[in-house]
Short mmCIF file of C-alpha atoms in Angstrom, two decimals:
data_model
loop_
_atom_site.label_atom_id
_atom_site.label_comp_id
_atom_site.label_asym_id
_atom_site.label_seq_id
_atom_site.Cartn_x
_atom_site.Cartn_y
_atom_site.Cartn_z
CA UNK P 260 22.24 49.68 26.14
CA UNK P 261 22.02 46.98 23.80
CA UNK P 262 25.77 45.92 24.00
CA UNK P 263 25.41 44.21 26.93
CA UNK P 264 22.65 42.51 26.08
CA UNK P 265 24.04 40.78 22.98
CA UNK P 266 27.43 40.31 24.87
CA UNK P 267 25.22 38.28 27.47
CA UNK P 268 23.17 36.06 24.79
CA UNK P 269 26.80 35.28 22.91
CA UNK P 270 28.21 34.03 26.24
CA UNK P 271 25.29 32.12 26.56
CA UNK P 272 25.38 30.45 23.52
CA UNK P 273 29.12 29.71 23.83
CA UNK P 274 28.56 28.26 27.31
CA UNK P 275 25.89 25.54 25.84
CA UNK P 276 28.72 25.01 22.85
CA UNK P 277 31.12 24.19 25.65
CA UNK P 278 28.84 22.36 27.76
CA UNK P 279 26.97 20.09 24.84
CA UNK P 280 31.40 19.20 24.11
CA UNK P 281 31.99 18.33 27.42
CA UNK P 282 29.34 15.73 26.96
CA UNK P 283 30.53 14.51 24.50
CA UNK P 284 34.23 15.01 25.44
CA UNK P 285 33.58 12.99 29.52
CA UNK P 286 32.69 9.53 27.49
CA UNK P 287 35.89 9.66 25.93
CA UNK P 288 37.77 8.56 29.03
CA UNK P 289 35.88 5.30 29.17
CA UNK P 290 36.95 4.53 25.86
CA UNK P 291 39.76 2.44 26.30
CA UNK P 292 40.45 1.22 22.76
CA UNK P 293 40.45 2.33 19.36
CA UNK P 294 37.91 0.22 18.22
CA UNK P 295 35.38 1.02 20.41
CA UNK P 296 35.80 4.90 20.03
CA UNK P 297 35.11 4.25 16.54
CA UNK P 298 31.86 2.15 17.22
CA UNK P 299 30.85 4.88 19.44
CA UNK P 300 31.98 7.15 16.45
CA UNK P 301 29.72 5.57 13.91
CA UNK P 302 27.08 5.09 16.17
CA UNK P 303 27.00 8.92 16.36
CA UNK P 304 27.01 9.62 12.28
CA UNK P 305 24.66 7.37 11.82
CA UNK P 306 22.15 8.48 13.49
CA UNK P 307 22.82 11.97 12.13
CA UNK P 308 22.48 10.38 8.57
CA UNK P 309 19.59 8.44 9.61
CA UNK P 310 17.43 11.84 10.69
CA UNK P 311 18.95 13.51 7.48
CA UNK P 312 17.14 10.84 5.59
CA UNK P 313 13.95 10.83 7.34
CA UNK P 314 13.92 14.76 6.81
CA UNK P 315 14.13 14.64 2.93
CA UNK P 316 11.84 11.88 2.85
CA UNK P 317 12.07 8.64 1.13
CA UNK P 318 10.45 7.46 -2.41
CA UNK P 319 7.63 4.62 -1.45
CA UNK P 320 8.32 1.49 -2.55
CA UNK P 321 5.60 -0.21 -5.06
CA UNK P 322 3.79 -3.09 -3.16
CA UNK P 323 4.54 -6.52 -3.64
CA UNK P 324 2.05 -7.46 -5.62
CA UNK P 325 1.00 -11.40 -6.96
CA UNK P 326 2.28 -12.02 -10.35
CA UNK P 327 -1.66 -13.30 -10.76
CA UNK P 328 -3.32 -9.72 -9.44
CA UNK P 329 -5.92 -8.64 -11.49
CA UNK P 330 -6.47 -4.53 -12.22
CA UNK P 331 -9.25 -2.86 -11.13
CA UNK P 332 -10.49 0.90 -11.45
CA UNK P 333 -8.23 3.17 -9.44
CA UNK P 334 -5.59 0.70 -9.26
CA UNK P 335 -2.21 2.98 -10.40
CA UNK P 336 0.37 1.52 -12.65
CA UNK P 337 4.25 2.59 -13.51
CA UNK P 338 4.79 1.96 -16.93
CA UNK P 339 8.59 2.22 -18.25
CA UNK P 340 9.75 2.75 -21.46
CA UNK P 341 13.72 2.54 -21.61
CA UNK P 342 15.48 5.48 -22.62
CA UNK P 343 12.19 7.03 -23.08
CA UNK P 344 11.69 9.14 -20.17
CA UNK P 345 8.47 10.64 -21.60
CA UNK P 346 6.87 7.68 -21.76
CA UNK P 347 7.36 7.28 -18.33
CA UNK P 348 4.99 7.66 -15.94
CA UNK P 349 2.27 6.56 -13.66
CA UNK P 350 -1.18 5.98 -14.72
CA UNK P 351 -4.56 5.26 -13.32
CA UNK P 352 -7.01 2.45 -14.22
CA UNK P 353 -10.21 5.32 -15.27
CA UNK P 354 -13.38 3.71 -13.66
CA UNK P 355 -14.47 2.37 -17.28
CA UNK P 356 -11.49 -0.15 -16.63
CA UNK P 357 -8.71 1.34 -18.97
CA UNK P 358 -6.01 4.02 -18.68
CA UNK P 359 -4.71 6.32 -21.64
CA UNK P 360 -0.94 6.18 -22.88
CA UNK P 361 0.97 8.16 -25.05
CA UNK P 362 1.12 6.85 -29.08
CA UNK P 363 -1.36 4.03 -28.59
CA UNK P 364 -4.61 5.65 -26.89
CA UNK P 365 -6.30 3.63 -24.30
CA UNK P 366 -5.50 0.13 -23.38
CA UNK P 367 -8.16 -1.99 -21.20
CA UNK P 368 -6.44 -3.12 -17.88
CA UNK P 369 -9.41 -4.08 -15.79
CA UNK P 370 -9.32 -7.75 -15.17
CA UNK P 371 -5.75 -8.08 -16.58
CA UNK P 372 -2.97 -9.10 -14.97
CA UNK P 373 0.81 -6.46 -15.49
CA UNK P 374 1.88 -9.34 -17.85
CA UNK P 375 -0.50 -9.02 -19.80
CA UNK P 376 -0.92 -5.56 -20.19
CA UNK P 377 3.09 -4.75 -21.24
CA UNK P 378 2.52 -7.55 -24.00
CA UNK P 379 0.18 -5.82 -25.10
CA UNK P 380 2.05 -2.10 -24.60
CA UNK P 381 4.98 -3.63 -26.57
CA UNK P 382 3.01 -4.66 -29.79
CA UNK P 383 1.40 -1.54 -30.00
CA UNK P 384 4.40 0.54 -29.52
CA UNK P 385 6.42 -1.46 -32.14
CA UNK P 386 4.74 0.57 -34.46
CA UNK P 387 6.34 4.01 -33.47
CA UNK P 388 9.27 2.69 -31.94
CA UNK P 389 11.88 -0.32 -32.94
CA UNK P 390 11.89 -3.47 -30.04
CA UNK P 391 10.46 -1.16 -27.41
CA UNK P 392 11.25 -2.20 -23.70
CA UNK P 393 8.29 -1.89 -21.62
CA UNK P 394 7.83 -2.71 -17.73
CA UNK P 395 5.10 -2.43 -15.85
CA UNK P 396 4.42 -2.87 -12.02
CA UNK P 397 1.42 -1.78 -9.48
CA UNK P 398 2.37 1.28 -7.72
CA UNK P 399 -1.10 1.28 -5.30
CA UNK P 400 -3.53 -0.95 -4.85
CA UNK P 401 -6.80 0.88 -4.49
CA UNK P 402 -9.50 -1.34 -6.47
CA UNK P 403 -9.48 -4.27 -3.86
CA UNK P 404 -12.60 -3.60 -1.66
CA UNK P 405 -15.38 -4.70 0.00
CA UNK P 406 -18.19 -3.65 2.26
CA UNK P 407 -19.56 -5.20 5.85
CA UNK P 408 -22.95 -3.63 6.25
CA UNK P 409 -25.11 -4.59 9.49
CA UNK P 410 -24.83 -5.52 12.62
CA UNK P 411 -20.93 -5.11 13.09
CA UNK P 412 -19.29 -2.83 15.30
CA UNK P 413 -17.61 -0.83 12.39
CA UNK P 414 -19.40 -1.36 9.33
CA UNK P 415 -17.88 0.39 6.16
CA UNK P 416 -15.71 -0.02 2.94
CA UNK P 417 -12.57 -1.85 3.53
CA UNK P 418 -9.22 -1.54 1.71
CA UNK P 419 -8.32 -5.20 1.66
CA UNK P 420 -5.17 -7.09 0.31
CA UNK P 421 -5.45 -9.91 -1.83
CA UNK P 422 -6.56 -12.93 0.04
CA UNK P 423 -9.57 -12.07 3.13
CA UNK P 424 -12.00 -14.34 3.85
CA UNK P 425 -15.62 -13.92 5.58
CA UNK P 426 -14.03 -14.03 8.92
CA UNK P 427 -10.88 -11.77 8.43
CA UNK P 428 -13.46 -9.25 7.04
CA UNK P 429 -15.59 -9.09 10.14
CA UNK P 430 -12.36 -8.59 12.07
CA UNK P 431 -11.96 -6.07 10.39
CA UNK P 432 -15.34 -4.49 11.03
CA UNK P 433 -14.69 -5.06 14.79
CA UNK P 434 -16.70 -8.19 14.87
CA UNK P 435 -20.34 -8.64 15.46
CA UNK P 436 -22.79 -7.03 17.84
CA UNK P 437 -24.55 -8.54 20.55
CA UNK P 438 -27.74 -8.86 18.59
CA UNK P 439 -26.62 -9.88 15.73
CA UNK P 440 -27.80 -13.20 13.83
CA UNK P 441 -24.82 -14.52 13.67
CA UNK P 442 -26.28 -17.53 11.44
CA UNK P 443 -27.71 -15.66 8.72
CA UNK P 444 -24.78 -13.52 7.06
CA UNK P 445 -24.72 -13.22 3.49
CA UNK P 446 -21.96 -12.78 1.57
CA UNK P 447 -23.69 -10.56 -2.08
CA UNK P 448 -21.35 -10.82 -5.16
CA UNK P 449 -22.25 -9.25 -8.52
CA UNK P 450 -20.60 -11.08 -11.55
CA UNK P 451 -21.42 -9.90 -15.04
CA UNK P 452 -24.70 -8.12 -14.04
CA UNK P 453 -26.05 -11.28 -11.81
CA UNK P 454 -26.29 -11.13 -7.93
CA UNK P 455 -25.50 -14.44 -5.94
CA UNK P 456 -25.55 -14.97 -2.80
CA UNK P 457 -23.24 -16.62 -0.50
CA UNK P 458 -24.84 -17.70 2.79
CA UNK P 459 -22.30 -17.74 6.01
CA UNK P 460 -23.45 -19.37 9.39
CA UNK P 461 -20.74 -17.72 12.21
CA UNK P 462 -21.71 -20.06 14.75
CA UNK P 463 -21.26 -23.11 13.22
CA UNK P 464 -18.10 -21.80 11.59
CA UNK P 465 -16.77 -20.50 15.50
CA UNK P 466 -17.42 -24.10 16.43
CA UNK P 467 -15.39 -25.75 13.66
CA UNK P 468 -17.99 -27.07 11.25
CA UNK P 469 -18.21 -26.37 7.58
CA UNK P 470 -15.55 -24.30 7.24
CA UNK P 471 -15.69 -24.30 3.42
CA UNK P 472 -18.42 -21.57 4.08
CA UNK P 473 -15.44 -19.18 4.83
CA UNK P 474 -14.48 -18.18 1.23
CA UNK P 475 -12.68 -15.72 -0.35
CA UNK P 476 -14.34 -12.79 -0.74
CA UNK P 477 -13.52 -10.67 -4.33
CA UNK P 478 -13.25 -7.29 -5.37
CA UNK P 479 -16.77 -5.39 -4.45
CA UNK P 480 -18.17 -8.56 -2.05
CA UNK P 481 -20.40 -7.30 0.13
CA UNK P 482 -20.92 -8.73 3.54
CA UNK P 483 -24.12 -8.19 5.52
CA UNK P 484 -24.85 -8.98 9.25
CA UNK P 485 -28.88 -8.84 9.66
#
């Protein structure tokens, strides 16, 4: 009884062989030259290629990152030692503002730009190993962020690039509510243990007038909407 049945689902299977060929196989008559069966061709294998790729998955690029960023905790690093393999590797900036590396303990990197940190990998490694050649570059960004608290439509921490001012950081936070007072933010910034305050009228700045209020805002700004 179960003959049949398998010589059924084999003819089956050979019939959508034949038929996906036959697709293939009725463009070819509207191919009239060499050169375009060959686009259509390579048109064909790349795509193949192309979903082969996207299957295994692709290393992520590091960010491009400003020569002039400055670490902060969580930030992680790749830091390359050639023909050293094991000391290569990634490494996170601890929340005390350093990481740990093999031979030379833990190096500060809070506040510190890559530069500055392989100069300072390279004279400590000299010591264990002869004109060491050490590169370092941000794999993840993570330390950059700040908080809109208030009257804003999505209030929360916020994963920001470099450069965001006051007003690119309540876009972010879906903008302002109806009852908010839009001419009393406050923009609160802690630097070395002292709290300032930057005040931020929205109206004025919507109508074009002192636009200088719109600063930067820096790692850990927080922006409140009363």
């Amino acid at each position: 009884m179960l003959q049949p049945c398998l010589g059924r689902g084999v003819s089956r299977r050979a019939r959508v062989g034949r038929v996906r060929s036959l697709n293939f196989l009725s463009i070819l008559p509207g191919i009239r030259s060499k050169g375009m069966l060959i686009l259509v061709l390579a048109v064909l294998v790349g795509g193949v290629l192309s979903h082969n790729s996207n299957a295994m998955g692709a290393t992520p690029a590091a960010p491009a990152v400003d020569p002039g960023y400055r670490l902060g905790a969580e930030d992680v690093l790749l830091v390359s030692v050639w023909k050293d393999e094991q000391l290569t590797r990634e490494v996170v900036v601890r929340p005390d503002g350093v990481f740990s590396f093999p031979l030379v303990g833990d190096i500060q990197a809070e506040d510190r730009t890559v530069e500055e940190i392989r100069v300072d990998l390279v004279k400590r490694l000299t010591k264990y190993i002869p004109n060491p050649n050490v590169s370092v570059s941000v794999m993840k960004v993570l330390s950059y962020k700040i908080y809109v608290v208030g009257r804003v439509n999505k209030p929360g921490e916020y994963l920001i690039g470099h450069y965001t001012d006051v007003l690119q950081a309540l876009s972010l936070a879906g903008g302002l509510t109806p009852f908010a007072a839009e001419n009393d933010i406050k923009v609160l910034r802690r630097v070395r243990g002292q709290q300032k305050v930057f005040l931020f009228r929205y109206g004025d700045v919507r109508k074009g007038q002192d636009l200088e209020q719109n600063i930067l805002l820096q790692r850990g700004d927080s922006v409140m909407v009363p």
